[in-house]
Structure formats: C-alpha cells, structure tokens
Amino acid sequence: MKDRPFHITVTIEPRLGKFRYVRSASEANRVLLQEWNGPRGPKYFAALVAVKDSLAEKKPPSHARRAFIAAAIEARILADHVVTPVADARLTFAFRSAAE
C-alpha cells in the first residue's frame, strides 16, 4: 500500500500536554490501531474504514483525514486550540482552528 499524505497535518492530544502530529493515512492507521487511547465509538470505526480505503487508493487522503478528525473530535483528543494554515477556495491562505 502506498502512503497517502494529508494536505494539512492533524494534531491530536492523546494525553494532556503530549501532542501527536498525523501527516498521512498510514500514520492515521498506526495511531488508530496502536496508539489510540480514547473511546472507540462509531466514528473511530468509520475512520478505520476510511483510512483503509485511502491506503488502498479507493478514496482520496482527504476522505481519511476528515474521518480521522471526526474520530478525534468524538474522543475529545483533537487539539483544536492549535491553529493551522489552510488554503481557501481562492488559493489564498487563511487561518482557522484545527477543529474546523
């Protein structure tokens, strides 16, 4: 399986004060299967499927990224206070919370 990089890094805080930067579908897969210490609700399992589909090149990396973010929000480990640059529709840069 080919690694599928995310266009924007996802930052989670699995333990208070310990940040984890997830940059690709393969990293998201590793986090979900080996490092996840949050609750494993419906969005966690949906993220597993989305990451697998992305790694198999059935879906784009953005699909896996969105599902991973949803799982992190559900588990309350998304580092939403970290500001990340994102490209808007006009290809200019804006800033928004990582939770968006």
PDB file of N, CA and C in Angstrom:
ATOM      1  N   MET A   1       0.842  -1.187   0.000  1.00  0.00           N
ATOM      2  CA  MET A   1       0.000   0.000   0.000  1.00  0.00           C
ATOM      3  C   MET A   1       0.880   1.241   0.000  1.00  0.00           C
ATOM      4  N   LYS A   2       0.449   2.198  -0.750  1.00  0.00           N
ATOM      5  CA  LYS A   2       1.181   3.450  -0.884  1.00  0.00           C
ATOM      6  C   LYS A   2       0.760   4.434   0.212  1.00  0.00           C
ATOM      7  N   ASP A   3       1.750   5.138   0.764  1.00  0.00           N
ATOM      8  CA  ASP A   3       1.421   6.148   1.772  1.00  0.00           C
ATOM      9  C   ASP A   3       0.686   7.295   1.098  1.00  0.00           C
ATOM     10  N   ARG A   4      -0.318   7.825   1.754  1.00  0.00           N
ATOM     11  CA  ARG A   4      -1.140   8.897   1.203  1.00  0.00           C
ATOM     12  C   ARG A   4      -1.053  10.103   2.127  1.00  0.00           C
ATOM     13  N   PRO A   5      -0.218  11.105   1.809  1.00  0.00           N
ATOM     14  CA  PRO A   5      -0.053  12.264   2.696  1.00  0.00           C
ATOM     15  C   PRO A   5      -1.306  13.138   2.759  1.00  0.00           C
ATOM     16  N   PHE A   6      -1.537  13.712   3.937  1.00  0.00           N
ATOM     17  CA  PHE A   6      -2.612  14.679   4.118  1.00  0.00           C
ATOM     18  C   PHE A   6      -2.128  16.039   3.637  1.00  0.00           C
ATOM     19  N   HIS A   7      -3.025  16.851   3.119  1.00  0.00           N
ATOM     20  CA  HIS A   7      -2.640  18.193   2.679  1.00  0.00           C
ATOM     21  C   HIS A   7      -2.372  19.112   3.866  1.00  0.00           C
ATOM     22  N   ILE A   8      -2.956  18.801   5.024  1.00  0.00           N
ATOM     23  CA  ILE A   8      -2.727  19.569   6.249  1.00  0.00           C
ATOM     24  C   ILE A   8      -2.597  18.571   7.401  1.00  0.00           C
ATOM     25  N   THR A   9      -1.598  18.748   8.212  1.00  0.00           N
ATOM     26  CA  THR A   9      -1.361  17.881   9.367  1.00  0.00           C
ATOM     27  C   THR A   9      -2.509  17.996  10.371  1.00  0.00           C
ATOM     28  N   VAL A  10      -2.880  16.865  10.948  1.00  0.00           N
ATOM     29  CA  VAL A  10      -3.886  16.829  12.009  1.00  0.00           C
ATOM     30  C   VAL A  10      -3.142  16.691  13.335  1.00  0.00           C
ATOM     31  N   THR A  11      -3.471  17.542  14.292  1.00  0.00           N
ATOM     32  CA  THR A  11      -2.821  17.500  15.599  1.00  0.00           C
ATOM     33  C   THR A  11      -3.805  16.983  16.636  1.00  0.00           C
ATOM     34  N   ILE A  12      -3.388  15.934  17.323  1.00  0.00           N
ATOM     35  CA  ILE A  12      -4.207  15.399  18.410  1.00  0.00           C
ATOM     36  C   ILE A  12      -3.409  15.501  19.709  1.00  0.00           C
ATOM     37  N   GLU A  13      -4.140  15.442  20.811  1.00  0.00           N
ATOM     38  CA  GLU A  13      -3.520  15.483  22.137  1.00  0.00           C
ATOM     39  C   GLU A  13      -4.031  14.275  22.918  1.00  0.00           C
ATOM     40  N   PRO A  14      -3.428  13.096  22.655  1.00  0.00           N
ATOM     41  CA  PRO A  14      -3.925  11.874  23.294  1.00  0.00           C
ATOM     42  C   PRO A  14      -3.751  11.860  24.804  1.00  0.00           C
ATOM     43  N   ARG A  15      -2.747  12.550  25.296  1.00  0.00           N
ATOM     44  CA  ARG A  15      -2.538  12.720  26.736  1.00  0.00           C
ATOM     45  C   ARG A  15      -2.272  14.193  26.976  1.00  0.00           C
ATOM     46  N   LEU A  16      -2.705  14.689  28.107  1.00  0.00           N
ATOM     47  CA  LEU A  16      -2.559  16.099  28.423  1.00  0.00           C
ATOM     48  C   LEU A  16      -1.112  16.554  28.229  1.00  0.00           C
ATOM     49  N   GLY A  17      -0.931  17.539  27.372  1.00  0.00           N
ATOM     50  CA  GLY A  17       0.386  18.100  27.128  1.00  0.00           C
ATOM     51  C   GLY A  17       1.250  17.329  26.149  1.00  0.00           C
ATOM     52  N   LYS A  18       0.761  16.207  25.614  1.00  0.00           N
ATOM     53  CA  LYS A  18       1.519  15.414  24.650  1.00  0.00           C
ATOM     54  C   LYS A  18       0.799  15.481  23.303  1.00  0.00           C
ATOM     55  N   PHE A  19       1.425  16.134  22.350  1.00  0.00           N
ATOM     56  CA  PHE A  19       0.820  16.300  21.036  1.00  0.00           C
ATOM     57  C   PHE A  19       1.346  15.249  20.071  1.00  0.00           C
ATOM     58  N   ARG A  20       0.486  14.839  19.150  1.00  0.00           N
ATOM     59  CA  ARG A  20       0.852  13.872  18.109  1.00  0.00           C
ATOM     60  C   ARG A  20       0.425  14.489  16.794  1.00  0.00           C
ATOM     61  N   TYR A  21       1.357  14.576  15.856  1.00  0.00           N
ATOM     62  CA  TYR A  21       1.080  15.164  14.554  1.00  0.00           C
ATOM     63  C   TYR A  21       0.905  14.048  13.543  1.00  0.00           C
ATOM     64  N   VAL A  22      -0.263  13.998  12.907  1.00  0.00           N
ATOM     65  CA  VAL A  22      -0.592  12.939  11.965  1.00  0.00           C
ATOM     66  C   VAL A  22      -0.584  13.555  10.566  1.00  0.00           C
ATOM     67  N   ARG A  23       0.343  13.086   9.727  1.00  0.00           N
ATOM     68  CA  ARG A  23       0.587  13.707   8.426  1.00  0.00           C
ATOM     69  C   ARG A  23       0.121  12.893   7.232  1.00  0.00           C
ATOM     70  N   SER A  24      -0.340  11.663   7.461  1.00  0.00           N
ATOM     71  CA  SER A  24      -0.706  10.812   6.323  1.00  0.00           C
ATOM     72  C   SER A  24      -1.700   9.736   6.757  1.00  0.00           C
ATOM     73  N   ALA A  25      -2.252   9.052   5.748  1.00  0.00           N
ATOM     74  CA  ALA A  25      -3.195   7.970   6.029  1.00  0.00           C
ATOM     75  C   ALA A  25      -2.506   6.820   6.755  1.00  0.00           C
ATOM     76  N   SER A  26      -1.238   6.539   6.420  1.00  0.00           N
ATOM     77  CA  SER A  26      -0.550   5.446   7.114  1.00  0.00           C
ATOM     78  C   SER A  26      -0.281   5.800   8.578  1.00  0.00           C
ATOM     79  N   GLU A  27       0.036   7.074   8.863  1.00  0.00           N
ATOM     80  CA  GLU A  27       0.204   7.496  10.263  1.00  0.00           C
ATOM     81  C   GLU A  27      -1.127   7.419  11.001  1.00  0.00           C
ATOM     82  N   ALA A  28      -2.209   7.832  10.345  1.00  0.00           N
ATOM     83  CA  ALA A  28      -3.536   7.750  10.965  1.00  0.00           C
ATOM     84  C   ALA A  28      -3.878   6.298  11.275  1.00  0.00           C
ATOM     85  N   ASN A  29      -3.542   5.409  10.367  1.00  0.00           N
ATOM     86  CA  ASN A  29      -3.787   3.985  10.577  1.00  0.00           C
ATOM     87  C   ASN A  29      -3.014   3.475  11.794  1.00  0.00           C
ATOM     88  N   ARG A  30      -1.749   3.861  11.898  1.00  0.00           N
ATOM     89  CA  ARG A  30      -0.911   3.450  13.030  1.00  0.00           C
ATOM     90  C   ARG A  30      -1.475   3.990  14.348  1.00  0.00           C
ATOM     91  N   VAL A  31      -1.893   5.258  14.334  1.00  0.00           N
ATOM     92  CA  VAL A  31      -2.456   5.860  15.544  1.00  0.00           C
ATOM     93  C   VAL A  31      -3.743   5.134  15.947  1.00  0.00           C
ATOM     94  N   LEU A  32      -4.618   4.906  14.989  1.00  0.00           N
ATOM     95  CA  LEU A  32      -5.898   4.255  15.294  1.00  0.00           C
ATOM     96  C   LEU A  32      -5.706   2.836  15.832  1.00  0.00           C
ATOM     97  N   LEU A  33      -4.774   2.092  15.248  1.00  0.00           N
ATOM     98  CA  LEU A  33      -4.608   0.693  15.630  1.00  0.00           C
ATOM     99  C   LEU A  33      -3.678   0.472  16.820  1.00  0.00           C
ATOM    100  N   GLN A  34      -2.677   1.352  17.003  1.00  0.00           N
ATOM    101  CA  GLN A  34      -1.670   1.070  18.018  1.00  0.00           C
ATOM    102  C   GLN A  34      -1.589   2.099  19.144  1.00  0.00           C
ATOM    103  N   GLU A  35      -1.988   3.342  18.875  1.00  0.00           N
ATOM    104  CA  GLU A  35      -1.766   4.397  19.858  1.00  0.00           C
ATOM    105  C   GLU A  35      -3.046   5.006  20.428  1.00  0.00           C
ATOM    106  N   TRP A  36      -4.179   4.641  19.904  1.00  0.00           N
ATOM    107  CA  TRP A  36      -5.454   5.258  20.294  1.00  0.00           C
ATOM    108  C   TRP A  36      -5.807   4.880  21.715  1.00  0.00           C
ATOM    109  N   ASN A  37      -5.943   5.844  22.592  1.00  0.00           N
ATOM    110  CA  ASN A  37      -6.328   5.546  23.968  1.00  0.00           C
ATOM    111  C   ASN A  37      -7.642   6.215  24.340  1.00  0.00           C
ATOM    112  N   GLY A  38      -8.315   6.772  23.345  1.00  0.00           N
ATOM    113  CA  GLY A  38      -9.623   7.379  23.573  1.00  0.00           C
ATOM    114  C   GLY A  38     -10.720   6.357  23.378  1.00  0.00           C
ATOM    115  N   PRO A  39     -11.953   6.775  23.568  1.00  0.00           N
ATOM    116  CA  PRO A  39     -13.070   5.860  23.349  1.00  0.00           C
ATOM    117  C   PRO A  39     -13.154   5.439  21.879  1.00  0.00           C
ATOM    118  N   ARG A  40     -13.649   4.245  21.656  1.00  0.00           N
ATOM    119  CA  ARG A  40     -13.772   3.715  20.292  1.00  0.00           C
ATOM    120  C   ARG A  40     -15.246   3.642  19.913  1.00  0.00           C
ATOM    121  N   GLY A  41     -15.744   4.815  19.520  1.00  0.00           N
ATOM    122  CA  GLY A  41     -17.140   4.925  19.132  1.00  0.00           C
ATOM    123  C   GLY A  41     -17.328   4.703  17.648  1.00  0.00           C
ATOM    124  N   PRO A  42     -18.513   4.999  17.140  1.00  0.00           N
ATOM    125  CA  PRO A  42     -18.827   4.783  15.726  1.00  0.00           C
ATOM    126  C   PRO A  42     -17.887   5.529  14.775  1.00  0.00           C
ATOM    127  N   LYS A  43     -17.476   6.722  15.140  1.00  0.00           N
ATOM    128  CA  LYS A  43     -16.604   7.497  14.258  1.00  0.00           C
ATOM    129  C   LYS A  43     -15.184   6.924  14.224  1.00  0.00           C
ATOM    130  N   TYR A  44     -14.765   6.290  15.301  1.00  0.00           N
ATOM    131  CA  TYR A  44     -13.476   5.600  15.316  1.00  0.00           C
ATOM    132  C   TYR A  44     -13.485   4.492  14.260  1.00  0.00           C
ATOM    133  N   PHE A  45     -14.535   3.681  14.265  1.00  0.00           N
ATOM    134  CA  PHE A  45     -14.606   2.564  13.322  1.00  0.00           C
ATOM    135  C   PHE A  45     -14.792   3.058  11.886  1.00  0.00           C
ATOM    136  N   ALA A  46     -15.511   4.157  11.714  1.00  0.00           N
ATOM    137  CA  ALA A  46     -15.644   4.752  10.381  1.00  0.00           C
ATOM    138  C   ALA A  46     -14.286   5.260   9.890  1.00  0.00           C
ATOM    139  N   ALA A  47     -13.477   5.805  10.807  1.00  0.00           N
ATOM    140  CA  ALA A  47     -12.138   6.282  10.443  1.00  0.00           C
ATOM    141  C   ALA A  47     -11.254   5.118  10.018  1.00  0.00           C
ATOM    142  N   LEU A  48     -11.360   3.985  10.693  1.00  0.00           N
ATOM    143  CA  LEU A  48     -10.586   2.806  10.286  1.00  0.00           C
ATOM    144  C   LEU A  48     -10.896   2.411   8.845  1.00  0.00           C
ATOM    145  N   VAL A  49     -12.175   2.405   8.494  1.00  0.00           N
ATOM    146  CA  VAL A  49     -12.591   2.049   7.129  1.00  0.00           C
ATOM    147  C   VAL A  49     -12.088   3.101   6.136  1.00  0.00           C
ATOM    148  N   ALA A  50     -12.240   4.374   6.477  1.00  0.00           N
ATOM    149  CA  ALA A  50     -11.823   5.450   5.582  1.00  0.00           C
ATOM    150  C   ALA A  50     -10.319   5.423   5.327  1.00  0.00           C
ATOM    151  N   VAL A  51      -9.545   5.172   6.378  1.00  0.00           N
ATOM    152  CA  VAL A  51      -8.085   5.101   6.234  1.00  0.00           C
ATOM    153  C   VAL A  51      -7.704   3.908   5.364  1.00  0.00           C
ATOM    154  N   LYS A  52      -8.350   2.775   5.603  1.00  0.00           N
ATOM    155  CA  LYS A  52      -8.073   1.582   4.795  1.00  0.00           C
ATOM    156  C   LYS A  52      -8.396   1.849   3.324  1.00  0.00           C
ATOM    157  N   ASP A  53      -9.527   2.489   3.057  1.00  0.00           N
ATOM    158  CA  ASP A  53      -9.908   2.817   1.681  1.00  0.00           C
ATOM    159  C   ASP A  53      -8.912   3.778   1.035  1.00  0.00           C
ATOM    160  N   SER A  54      -8.411   4.719   1.809  1.00  0.00           N
ATOM    161  CA  SER A  54      -7.428   5.658   1.281  1.00  0.00           C
ATOM    162  C   SER A  54      -6.114   4.955   0.954  1.00  0.00           C
ATOM    163  N   LEU A  55      -5.667   4.091   1.850  1.00  0.00           N
ATOM    164  CA  LEU A  55      -4.419   3.364   1.612  1.00  0.00           C
ATOM    165  C   LEU A  55      -4.530   2.419   0.418  1.00  0.00           C
ATOM    166  N   ALA A  56      -5.741   1.909   0.168  1.00  0.00           N
ATOM    167  CA  ALA A  56      -5.976   1.040  -0.985  1.00  0.00           C
ATOM    168  C   ALA A  56      -6.245   1.851  -2.258  1.00  0.00           C
ATOM    169  N   GLU A  57      -6.179   3.169  -2.142  1.00  0.00           N
ATOM    170  CA  GLU A  57      -6.391   4.110  -3.242  1.00  0.00           C
ATOM    171  C   GLU A  57      -7.812   4.061  -3.811  1.00  0.00           C
ATOM    172  N   LYS A  58      -8.772   3.679  -2.962  1.00  0.00           N
ATOM    173  CA  LYS A  58     -10.181   3.715  -3.346  1.00  0.00           C
ATOM    174  C   LYS A  58     -10.791   5.085  -3.069  1.00  0.00           C
ATOM    175  N   LYS A  59     -10.218   5.787  -2.097  1.00  0.00           N
ATOM    176  CA  LYS A  59     -10.679   7.127  -1.701  1.00  0.00           C
ATOM    177  C   LYS A  59      -9.463   8.034  -1.574  1.00  0.00           C
ATOM    178  N   PRO A  60      -9.660   9.356  -1.712  1.00  0.00           N
ATOM    179  CA  PRO A  60      -8.532  10.283  -1.565  1.00  0.00           C
ATOM    180  C   PRO A  60      -8.116  10.426  -0.095  1.00  0.00           C
ATOM    181  N   PRO A  61      -6.887  10.889   0.139  1.00  0.00           N
ATOM    182  CA  PRO A  61      -6.424  11.084   1.515  1.00  0.00           C
ATOM    183  C   PRO A  61      -7.306  12.044   2.310  1.00  0.00           C
ATOM    184  N   SER A  62      -7.929  12.995   1.643  1.00  0.00           N
ATOM    185  CA  SER A  62      -8.799  13.950   2.345  1.00  0.00           C
ATOM    186  C   SER A  62      -9.975  13.233   3.008  1.00  0.00           C
ATOM    187  N   HIS A  63     -10.440  12.152   2.416  1.00  0.00           N
ATOM    188  CA  HIS A  63     -11.528  11.358   2.997  1.00  0.00           C
ATOM    189  C   HIS A  63     -11.078  10.747   4.331  1.00  0.00           C
ATOM    190  N   ALA A  64      -9.870  10.177   4.336  1.00  0.00           N
ATOM    191  CA  ALA A  64      -9.320   9.595   5.560  1.00  0.00           C
ATOM    192  C   ALA A  64      -9.078  10.672   6.607  1.00  0.00           C
ATOM    193  N   ARG A  65      -8.587  11.817   6.171  1.00  0.00           N
ATOM    194  CA  ARG A  65      -8.302  12.918   7.097  1.00  0.00           C
ATOM    195  C   ARG A  65      -9.567  13.400   7.790  1.00  0.00           C
ATOM    196  N   ARG A  66     -10.629  13.608   7.012  1.00  0.00           N
ATOM    197  CA  ARG A  66     -11.897  14.065   7.596  1.00  0.00           C
ATOM    198  C   ARG A  66     -12.439  13.045   8.604  1.00  0.00           C
ATOM    199  N   ALA A  67     -12.367  11.773   8.250  1.00  0.00           N
ATOM    200  CA  ALA A  67     -12.869  10.729   9.153  1.00  0.00           C
ATOM    201  C   ALA A  67     -12.017  10.650  10.418  1.00  0.00           C
ATOM    202  N   PHE A  68     -10.701  10.809  10.272  1.00  0.00           N
ATOM    203  CA  PHE A  68      -9.806  10.789  11.433  1.00  0.00           C
ATOM    204  C   PHE A  68     -10.113  11.964  12.358  1.00  0.00           C
ATOM    205  N   ILE A  69     -10.327  13.129  11.787  1.00  0.00           N
ATOM    206  CA  ILE A  69     -10.682  14.312  12.588  1.00  0.00           C
ATOM    207  C   ILE A  69     -11.994  14.080  13.334  1.00  0.00           C
ATOM    208  N   ALA A  70     -12.984  13.506  12.649  1.00  0.00           N
ATOM    209  CA  ALA A  70     -14.272  13.226  13.297  1.00  0.00           C
ATOM    210  C   ALA A  70     -14.094  12.268  14.475  1.00  0.00           C
ATOM    211  N   ALA A  71     -13.252  11.256  14.308  1.00  0.00           N
ATOM    212  CA  ALA A  71     -12.991  10.311  15.396  1.00  0.00           C
ATOM    213  C   ALA A  71     -12.274  11.003  16.555  1.00  0.00           C
ATOM    214  N   ALA A  72     -11.343  11.883  16.237  1.00  0.00           N
ATOM    215  CA  ALA A  72     -10.614  12.610  17.283  1.00  0.00           C
ATOM    216  C   ALA A  72     -11.537  13.559  18.040  1.00  0.00           C
ATOM    217  N   ILE A  73     -12.466  14.180  17.331  1.00  0.00           N
ATOM    218  CA  ILE A  73     -13.450  15.047  17.995  1.00  0.00           C
ATOM    219  C   ILE A  73     -14.335  14.202  18.909  1.00  0.00           C
ATOM    220  N   GLU A  74     -14.809  13.071  18.396  1.00  0.00           N
ATOM    221  CA  GLU A  74     -15.649  12.182  19.191  1.00  0.00           C
ATOM    222  C   GLU A  74     -14.921  11.731  20.471  1.00  0.00           C
ATOM    223  N   ALA A  75     -13.612  11.476  20.360  1.00  0.00           N
ATOM    224  CA  ALA A  75     -12.823  11.016  21.510  1.00  0.00           C
ATOM    225  C   ALA A  75     -12.306  12.168  22.364  1.00  0.00           C
ATOM    226  N   ARG A  76     -12.571  13.398  21.913  1.00  0.00           N
ATOM    227  CA  ARG A  76     -12.138  14.613  22.620  1.00  0.00           C
ATOM    228  C   ARG A  76     -10.619  14.710  22.752  1.00  0.00           C
ATOM    229  N   ILE A  77      -9.923  14.315  21.663  1.00  0.00           N
ATOM    230  CA  ILE A  77      -8.462  14.409  21.681  1.00  0.00           C
ATOM    231  C   ILE A  77      -7.931  15.295  20.550  1.00  0.00           C
ATOM    232  N   LEU A  78      -8.818  15.885  19.762  1.00  0.00           N
ATOM    233  CA  LEU A  78      -8.354  16.795  18.722  1.00  0.00           C
ATOM    234  C   LEU A  78      -7.812  18.049  19.389  1.00  0.00           C
ATOM    235  N   ALA A  79      -6.619  18.442  19.013  1.00  0.00           N
ATOM    236  CA  ALA A  79      -6.007  19.645  19.585  1.00  0.00           C
ATOM    237  C   ALA A  79      -6.573  20.847  18.846  1.00  0.00           C
ATOM    238  N   ASP A  80      -7.794  21.238  19.189  1.00  0.00           N
ATOM    239  CA  ASP A  80      -8.499  22.287  18.456  1.00  0.00           C
ATOM    240  C   ASP A  80      -7.991  23.685  18.755  1.00  0.00           C
ATOM    241  N   HIS A  81      -7.111  23.818  19.715  1.00  0.00           N
ATOM    242  CA  HIS A  81      -6.560  25.131  20.004  1.00  0.00           C
ATOM    243  C   HIS A  81      -5.300  25.391  19.181  1.00  0.00           C
ATOM    244  N   VAL A  82      -4.862  24.394  18.403  1.00  0.00           N
ATOM    245  CA  VAL A  82      -3.709  24.565  17.529  1.00  0.00           C
ATOM    246  C   VAL A  82      -4.197  25.171  16.225  1.00  0.00           C
ATOM    247  N   VAL A  83      -3.601  26.271  15.825  1.00  0.00           N
ATOM    248  CA  VAL A  83      -4.005  26.942  14.583  1.00  0.00           C
ATOM    249  C   VAL A  83      -3.144  26.425  13.446  1.00  0.00           C
ATOM    250  N   THR A  84      -3.807  26.011  12.362  1.00  0.00           N
ATOM    251  CA  THR A  84      -3.077  25.516  11.202  1.00  0.00           C
ATOM    252  C   THR A  84      -3.461  26.334   9.975  1.00  0.00           C
ATOM    253  N   PRO A  85      -2.523  26.571   9.065  1.00  0.00           N
ATOM    254  CA  PRO A  85      -2.870  27.291   7.844  1.00  0.00           C
ATOM    255  C   PRO A  85      -3.645  26.380   6.903  1.00  0.00           C
ATOM    256  N   VAL A  86      -4.649  26.936   6.252  1.00  0.00           N
ATOM    257  CA  VAL A  86      -5.425  26.175   5.272  1.00  0.00           C
ATOM    258  C   VAL A  86      -5.636  27.029   4.037  1.00  0.00           C
ATOM    259  N   ALA A  87      -5.702  26.386   2.892  1.00  0.00           N
ATOM    260  CA  ALA A  87      -5.950  27.113   1.658  1.00  0.00           C
ATOM    261  C   ALA A  87      -7.460  27.265   1.476  1.00  0.00           C
ATOM    262  N   ASP A  88      -7.905  28.464   1.166  1.00  0.00           N
ATOM    263  CA  ASP A  88      -9.333  28.631   0.923  1.00  0.00           C
ATOM    264  C   ASP A  88      -9.612  28.406  -0.564  1.00  0.00           C
ATOM    265  N   ALA A  89     -10.839  28.576  -0.983  1.00  0.00           N
ATOM    266  CA  ALA A  89     -11.244  28.287  -2.355  1.00  0.00           C
ATOM    267  C   ALA A  89     -10.509  29.149  -3.381  1.00  0.00           C
ATOM    268  N   ARG A  90     -10.010  30.303  -3.001  1.00  0.00           N
ATOM    269  CA  ARG A  90      -9.305  31.185  -3.935  1.00  0.00           C
ATOM    270  C   ARG A  90      -7.794  30.952  -3.908  1.00  0.00           C
ATOM    271  N   LEU A  91      -7.372  29.869  -3.234  1.00  0.00           N
ATOM    272  CA  LEU A  91      -5.956  29.507  -3.120  1.00  0.00           C
ATOM    273  C   LEU A  91      -5.126  30.561  -2.405  1.00  0.00           C
ATOM    274  N   THR A  92      -5.765  31.280  -1.499  1.00  0.00           N
ATOM    275  CA  THR A  92      -5.036  32.169  -0.604  1.00  0.00           C
ATOM    276  C   THR A  92      -5.039  31.490   0.747  1.00  0.00           C
ATOM    277  N   PHE A  93      -4.205  31.928   1.637  1.00  0.00           N
ATOM    278  CA  PHE A  93      -4.154  31.262   2.929  1.00  0.00           C
ATOM    279  C   PHE A  93      -4.944  32.025   3.979  1.00  0.00           C
ATOM    280  N   ALA A  94      -5.648  31.257   4.765  1.00  0.00           N
ATOM    281  CA  ALA A  94      -6.416  31.781   5.878  1.00  0.00           C
ATOM    282  C   ALA A  94      -6.040  30.937   7.093  1.00  0.00           C
ATOM    283  N   PHE A  95      -6.422  31.363   8.251  1.00  0.00           N
ATOM    284  CA  PHE A  95      -6.154  30.583   9.446  1.00  0.00           C
ATOM    285  C   PHE A  95      -7.473  30.258  10.112  1.00  0.00           C
ATOM    286  N   ARG A  96      -7.550  29.023  10.590  1.00  0.00           N
ATOM    287  CA  ARG A  96      -8.731  28.602  11.342  1.00  0.00           C
ATOM    288  C   ARG A  96      -8.285  27.563  12.358  1.00  0.00           C
ATOM    289  N   SER A  97      -9.149  27.306  13.282  1.00  0.00           N
ATOM    290  CA  SER A  97      -8.868  26.312  14.315  1.00  0.00           C
ATOM    291  C   SER A  97      -8.711  24.941  13.665  1.00  0.00           C
ATOM    292  N   ALA A  98      -7.853  24.109  14.213  1.00  0.00           N
ATOM    293  CA  ALA A  98      -7.653  22.766  13.683  1.00  0.00           C
ATOM    294  C   ALA A  98      -8.911  21.923  13.775  1.00  0.00           C
ATOM    295  N   ALA A  99      -9.869  22.332  14.611  1.00  0.00           N
ATOM    296  CA  ALA A  99     -11.103  21.568  14.766  1.00  0.00           C
ATOM    297  C   ALA A  99     -12.078  21.784  13.618  1.00  0.00           C
ATOM    298  N   GLU A 100     -11.865  22.780  12.817  1.00  0.00           N
ATOM    299  CA  GLU A 100     -12.796  23.067  11.729  1.00  0.00           C
ATOM    300  C   GLU A 100     -12.571  22.144  10.563  1.00  0.00           C
TER     301      GLU A 100
END
